[in-house]
Protein backbone atom coordinates (compact mmCIF):
# COMPACT_ATOMS: atom_id res chain seq x y z
CA MET A 1 11.05 9.55 -12.01
CA THR A 2 10.11 8.35 -15.49
CA VAL A 3 6.94 6.28 -15.71
CA PRO A 4 6.96 3.53 -18.37
CA LEU A 5 4.63 4.02 -21.31
CA LEU A 6 2.17 1.47 -22.67
CA LYS A 7 1.18 1.58 -26.34
CA LEU A 8 -2.52 1.72 -27.20
CA ASN A 9 -3.98 -0.12 -30.18
CA ASN A 10 -3.78 3.03 -32.32
CA GLY A 11 -0.11 3.65 -31.53
CA VAL A 12 -0.65 6.39 -28.93
CA GLU A 13 1.42 5.87 -25.79
CA MET A 14 0.22 6.60 -22.26
CA PRO A 15 1.84 6.26 -18.82
CA ALA A 16 1.30 2.93 -17.07
CA ILE A 17 0.52 4.65 -13.77
CA GLY A 18 -1.81 7.63 -13.70
CA PHE A 19 -3.24 9.88 -11.03
CA GLY A 20 -6.93 9.53 -10.21
CA VAL A 21 -9.20 12.22 -8.78
CA PHE A 22 -12.43 10.29 -8.19
CA GLN A 23 -14.18 11.72 -5.10
CA THR A 24 -11.48 14.36 -4.68
CA PRO A 25 -13.36 17.54 -3.74
CA PRO A 26 -12.78 20.45 -6.13
CA ASP A 27 -11.15 22.51 -3.36
CA GLN A 28 -8.52 19.79 -2.86
CA THR A 29 -8.05 18.83 -6.50
CA ILE A 30 -5.66 21.58 -7.58
CA ALA A 31 -3.19 20.88 -4.76
CA ALA A 32 -3.42 17.09 -5.20
CA VAL A 33 -2.81 17.21 -8.97
CA GLU A 34 -0.02 19.77 -8.59
CA THR A 35 1.65 17.47 -6.06
CA ALA A 36 1.23 14.47 -8.34
CA LEU A 37 2.74 16.25 -11.34
CA ALA A 38 5.64 17.53 -9.24
CA THR A 39 6.21 13.96 -8.00
CA GLY A 40 6.47 12.60 -11.54
CA TYR A 41 2.98 11.55 -12.64
CA ARG A 42 2.29 12.43 -16.25
CA HIS A 43 -1.25 11.09 -16.61
CA VAL A 44 -4.34 12.50 -14.88
CA ASP A 45 -7.68 10.69 -14.97
CA THR A 46 -10.83 12.72 -14.31
CA ALA A 47 -14.46 12.65 -15.46
CA ALA A 48 -17.32 15.03 -16.16
CA ALA A 49 -19.25 13.38 -13.31
CA TYR A 50 -16.45 14.07 -10.81
CA LEU A 51 -17.18 17.80 -11.18
CA ASN A 52 -13.48 18.66 -10.83
CA GLU A 53 -12.30 18.93 -14.45
CA ARG A 54 -11.82 22.68 -14.13
CA GLU A 55 -9.50 22.21 -11.15
CA VAL A 56 -7.53 19.49 -12.94
CA GLY A 57 -6.95 21.88 -15.83
CA GLU A 58 -5.88 24.65 -13.50
CA ALA A 59 -3.37 22.36 -11.76
CA ILE A 60 -1.86 21.35 -15.10
CA ARG A 61 -1.44 25.00 -16.04
CA ARG A 62 0.13 25.84 -12.68
CA SER A 63 2.55 22.91 -12.97
CA GLY A 64 4.60 24.69 -15.60
CA LEU A 65 4.72 21.52 -17.67
CA ASP A 66 4.17 21.71 -21.38
CA ARG A 67 0.73 20.48 -22.40
CA SER A 68 2.34 17.69 -24.43
CA GLU A 69 3.94 16.28 -21.27
CA VAL A 70 0.66 15.51 -19.50
CA PHE A 71 -1.70 12.78 -20.71
CA VAL A 72 -5.26 13.95 -19.91
CA GLU A 73 -8.12 11.46 -19.71
CA THR A 74 -11.76 12.22 -18.97
CA LYS A 75 -15.14 10.53 -19.28
CA VAL A 76 -18.58 11.28 -20.67
CA TRP A 77 -21.47 10.73 -18.25
CA ILE A 78 -24.67 8.85 -19.19
CA THR A 79 -26.85 11.98 -19.23
CA ASP A 80 -24.71 13.23 -22.12
CA TYR A 81 -25.03 10.03 -24.20
CA GLY A 82 -26.35 10.17 -27.74
CA TYR A 83 -24.44 11.38 -30.79
CA ASP A 84 -25.04 15.13 -30.65
CA GLU A 85 -25.08 15.18 -26.86
CA THR A 86 -21.66 13.53 -26.65
CA LEU A 87 -20.16 15.93 -29.18
CA HIS A 88 -21.35 18.69 -26.87
CA ALA A 89 -20.01 16.79 -23.83
CA PHE A 90 -16.56 17.01 -25.39
CA ASP A 91 -16.92 20.79 -25.70
CA LYS A 92 -17.97 21.02 -22.04
CA SER A 93 -15.05 18.92 -20.78
CA ALA A 94 -12.44 20.54 -23.03
CA GLY A 95 -13.68 23.95 -21.98
CA LYS A 96 -13.46 23.17 -18.26
CA LEU A 97 -10.03 21.58 -18.65
CA GLY A 98 -8.89 24.51 -20.76
CA ILE A 99 -7.39 22.32 -23.47
CA GLU A 100 -8.18 21.91 -27.16
CA GLN A 101 -7.32 18.22 -27.58
CA LEU A 102 -7.99 15.39 -25.12
CA ASP A 103 -5.54 12.51 -25.01
CA LEU A 104 -8.19 9.95 -24.08
CA LEU A 105 -11.98 10.30 -23.93
CA ILE A 106 -14.05 7.37 -22.73
CA LEU A 107 -17.67 6.51 -21.98
CA HIS A 108 -18.05 6.28 -18.20
CA GLN A 109 -20.61 3.46 -18.08
CA ALA A 110 -22.14 0.89 -20.43
CA PHE A 111 -25.68 2.19 -19.66
CA PRO A 112 -27.20 -1.14 -20.80
CA GLY A 113 -30.82 -0.04 -20.27
CA GLU A 114 -30.48 2.61 -22.99
CA PHE A 115 -27.67 1.08 -25.02
CA GLU A 116 -28.80 2.75 -28.24
CA LEU A 117 -27.66 6.02 -26.65
CA THR A 118 -24.37 4.37 -25.70
CA ILE A 119 -23.85 3.44 -29.35
CA GLY A 120 -24.64 6.99 -30.43
CA ALA A 121 -22.21 8.33 -27.84
CA TYR A 122 -19.43 6.03 -29.02
CA LYS A 123 -20.03 7.01 -32.65
CA ALA A 124 -19.53 10.60 -31.52
CA LEU A 125 -16.20 9.55 -29.99
CA GLU A 126 -15.26 8.04 -33.35
CA THR A 127 -16.03 11.38 -35.02
CA LEU A 128 -13.98 13.29 -32.45
CA LEU A 129 -11.10 10.88 -33.06
CA ALA A 130 -11.32 11.28 -36.83
CA ASP A 131 -11.42 15.07 -36.43
CA GLY A 132 -8.29 15.05 -34.25
CA LYS A 133 -10.07 16.45 -31.20
CA VAL A 134 -9.09 13.36 -29.18
CA ARG A 135 -6.03 11.16 -29.60
CA ALA A 136 -7.69 7.93 -28.37
CA ILE A 137 -11.15 6.73 -27.34
CA GLY A 138 -12.40 4.03 -25.04
CA VAL A 139 -14.95 2.82 -22.52
CA SER A 140 -15.30 2.18 -18.81
CA ASN A 141 -17.14 -0.52 -16.86
CA PHE A 142 -18.01 -2.44 -20.04
CA MET A 143 -18.47 -6.17 -19.55
CA ALA A 144 -17.91 -8.78 -22.28
CA ASP A 145 -21.50 -8.62 -23.55
CA HIS A 146 -21.41 -4.82 -23.74
CA LEU A 147 -18.20 -4.96 -25.75
CA ALA A 148 -19.71 -7.52 -28.14
CA ARG A 149 -22.70 -5.23 -28.78
CA LEU A 150 -20.38 -2.26 -29.27
CA PHE A 151 -18.20 -4.13 -31.78
CA GLU A 152 -21.28 -4.98 -33.87
CA ALA A 153 -22.41 -1.37 -34.18
CA THR A 154 -19.15 0.62 -34.41
CA SER A 155 -15.86 0.48 -36.27
CA VAL A 156 -13.13 1.67 -33.88
CA VAL A 157 -12.06 -0.85 -31.23
CA PRO A 158 -11.76 0.92 -27.86
CA ALA A 159 -8.18 1.68 -26.87
CA VAL A 160 -8.95 1.33 -23.16
CA ASN A 161 -11.56 -0.29 -20.91
CA GLN A 162 -11.41 1.18 -17.42
CA LEU A 163 -12.64 -1.34 -14.84
CA GLU A 164 -12.84 -2.01 -11.14
CA VAL A 165 -9.85 -4.35 -10.74
CA HIS A 166 -8.07 -5.17 -7.49
CA PRO A 167 -6.99 -8.37 -5.73
CA TYR A 168 -10.47 -8.97 -4.29
CA PHE A 169 -12.23 -8.41 -7.64
CA ARG A 170 -10.03 -9.30 -10.59
CA GLN A 171 -12.69 -9.51 -13.37
CA SER A 172 -10.67 -12.17 -15.20
CA GLU A 173 -13.29 -12.77 -17.91
CA VAL A 174 -13.47 -9.21 -19.14
CA LEU A 175 -9.69 -8.76 -18.78
CA ALA A 176 -9.29 -11.72 -21.15
CA VAL A 177 -11.77 -10.24 -23.64
CA ASP A 178 -9.95 -6.91 -23.53
CA ALA A 179 -6.63 -8.64 -24.21
CA GLU A 180 -8.12 -10.69 -27.06
CA HIS A 181 -9.22 -7.51 -28.84
CA GLY A 182 -6.13 -5.42 -28.13
CA ILE A 183 -7.88 -3.24 -25.55
CA LEU A 184 -5.72 -2.12 -22.63
CA SER A 185 -7.42 -2.69 -19.29
CA GLN A 186 -7.15 0.22 -16.88
CA ALA A 187 -7.77 -0.47 -13.18
CA TRP A 188 -9.80 1.91 -11.08
CA SER A 189 -9.66 1.32 -7.32
CA PRO A 190 -6.43 -0.55 -8.12
CA ILE A 191 -5.43 -1.06 -4.49
CA GLY A 192 -8.95 -2.04 -3.49
CA GLY A 193 -9.90 1.18 -1.77
CA ILE A 194 -13.50 0.46 -2.58
CA THR A 195 -13.30 -2.68 -0.42
CA PHE A 196 -12.84 -0.64 2.72
CA TYR A 197 -14.61 2.66 2.11
CA ARG A 198 -17.79 1.30 0.52
CA ASP A 199 -18.16 -2.37 1.44
CA GLY A 200 -15.85 -3.82 4.08
CA SER A 201 -17.65 -7.14 4.36
CA HIS A 202 -14.65 -9.08 3.05
CA GLY A 203 -12.01 -6.95 4.72
CA SER A 204 -9.39 -4.54 3.52
CA THR A 205 -6.86 -5.43 0.84
CA LEU A 206 -4.32 -3.33 2.74
CA GLU A 207 -4.61 -5.70 5.71
CA ASP A 208 -4.64 -8.91 3.69
CA ALA A 209 -2.16 -11.44 5.09
CA THR A 210 -0.95 -12.66 1.68
CA ILE A 211 -0.36 -9.16 0.36
CA ASN A 212 1.38 -8.09 3.55
CA GLU A 213 3.66 -11.14 3.45
CA ILE A 214 4.66 -10.32 -0.12
CA ALA A 215 5.18 -6.66 0.82
CA ALA A 216 7.46 -7.59 3.71
CA ALA A 217 9.52 -9.83 1.42
CA HIS A 218 10.22 -6.88 -0.90
CA GLY A 219 10.45 -4.14 1.71
CA LYS A 220 7.45 -2.44 0.12
CA THR A 221 3.95 -1.47 1.24
CA PRO A 222 0.80 -3.47 0.44
CA ALA A 223 -0.34 -0.68 -1.89
CA GLN A 224 2.92 -0.82 -3.81
CA VAL A 225 2.64 -4.60 -4.16
CA MET A 226 -0.87 -4.30 -5.61
CA LEU A 227 0.18 -1.64 -8.09
CA ARG A 228 3.14 -3.78 -9.13
CA TRP A 229 0.72 -6.70 -9.66
CA HIS A 230 -1.26 -4.61 -12.14
CA LEU A 231 1.85 -3.43 -13.97
CA GLN A 232 3.35 -6.89 -14.36
CA GLN A 233 0.07 -8.20 -15.73
CA GLY A 234 -0.02 -5.44 -18.34
CA ARG A 235 -2.69 -3.20 -16.84
CA LEU A 236 -2.79 0.55 -16.51
CA ALA A 237 -3.55 1.72 -12.97
CA ILE A 238 -4.88 5.01 -11.59
CA PRO A 239 -4.43 5.19 -7.81
CA LYS A 240 -5.82 8.25 -6.05
CA SER A 241 -4.82 10.12 -2.92
CA VAL A 242 -4.68 13.66 -1.59
CA THR A 243 -1.83 12.86 0.83
CA PRO A 244 1.59 13.84 -0.58
CA ALA A 245 3.39 10.87 1.02
CA ARG A 246 0.87 8.41 -0.43
CA ILE A 247 0.98 10.10 -3.81
CA ALA A 248 4.75 9.54 -3.87
CA GLU A 249 4.47 5.99 -2.49
CA ASN A 250 2.08 4.96 -5.25
CA LEU A 251 4.58 5.99 -7.91
CA ASP A 252 7.54 4.22 -6.28
CA VAL A 253 6.81 0.83 -7.83
CA PHE A 254 9.41 0.43 -10.55
CA ASP A 255 12.37 -0.89 -8.56
CA PHE A 256 11.16 -4.40 -7.67
CA GLU A 257 9.50 -7.36 -9.33
CA LEU A 258 6.99 -9.90 -8.06
CA THR A 259 7.65 -13.56 -8.74
CA ALA A 260 5.27 -15.70 -10.78
CA GLU A 261 4.25 -17.42 -7.56
CA GLN A 262 3.48 -14.11 -5.89
CA LEU A 263 1.38 -12.95 -8.84
CA THR A 264 -0.56 -16.21 -8.70
CA ALA A 265 -1.07 -15.86 -4.95
CA ILE A 266 -2.57 -12.39 -5.43
CA ASP A 267 -4.80 -13.65 -8.26
CA ALA A 268 -6.11 -16.32 -5.89
CA LEU A 269 -7.49 -13.64 -3.54
CA ASP A 270 -10.32 -12.84 -5.97
CA THR A 271 -13.68 -13.02 -4.16
CA GLY A 272 -15.82 -12.25 -7.20
CA VAL A 273 -17.53 -9.51 -5.17
CA ARG A 274 -17.92 -6.19 -6.96
CA GLY A 275 -17.46 -3.07 -4.85
CA GLY A 276 -18.97 -0.58 -7.27
CA PRO A 277 -22.47 -0.66 -8.77
CA LYS A 278 -23.38 -3.37 -11.25
CA PRO A 279 -23.70 -2.12 -14.83
CA GLU A 280 -27.46 -2.69 -14.86
CA GLN A 281 -27.82 -0.46 -11.79
CA ILE A 282 -26.53 2.51 -13.80
CA THR A 283 -29.84 4.02 -14.84
CA ARG A 284 -31.10 7.53 -15.40
CA GLU A 285 -33.28 7.13 -12.30
CA ASN A 286 -30.37 6.13 -10.06
CA PHE A 287 -27.54 8.21 -11.52
CA GLY A 288 -29.14 10.87 -13.72
CA ILE A 289 -26.99 13.81 -12.63
CA VAL A 290 -26.86 16.70 -15.07
CA ILE A 291 -23.38 17.79 -16.07
CA PRO A 292 -23.20 21.59 -15.91
CA GLU A 293 -22.15 23.64 -18.90
CA ALA A 294 -19.42 25.45 -17.05
């Protein structure tokens, strides 16, 4: 299966559907990523804070695929923000992944309480980009005000902004800002997994009546409908699973099309309730994990 490519604002192309490994234990990561690559995924999204970069790299090597065939994305954690610290964070991640050049390196959080370090970290990303150590740079969980502050202090517009986006939390304002500036929005928790494993107060997207009705009309699953919703609205998506059947299901989304009415119906499910932490909750006190050297 060939996954369509989306072009970033610097001309680099990346697969529209990637494979996520958030909360995938290291001892399950190699098998999950190997399965994903064998199924047809060509983009893997990890992060220093997931503590499974080494296993992602090992799975890519075991896959037998040429390095150029796999788009590798990882993220710098807040405890490695600051110019020199982030340059070193690249060395740590590249070393664990066992690769010399990253396809996409992004800042994991806006870290608004110490934003001067965020600016320093992003300037380090700009240096890594200029030096050819990364092919594209971006951010994650940046709201409109964070992007505005970043634009004022830096020169390279992020290629990607990775955000919590699913039918129950669409984040329309920041999606519009991303689009206005040529930033591709990338959805984490794209099928709303966070709505049922962290906060089920407004129910599960997988059991939503509207989504299930649309799924039945197309002979698809609710998860496939939600992934198709992202694709048709121009977003990258990174579903995660360790179950081979689900891994395959999440990639089987290129043989049907939602109608304009169906897209609108899914948009209307937005509750405005965030499942993940608010940006201002990301502080050194709450999330100050130290990323190991090796």
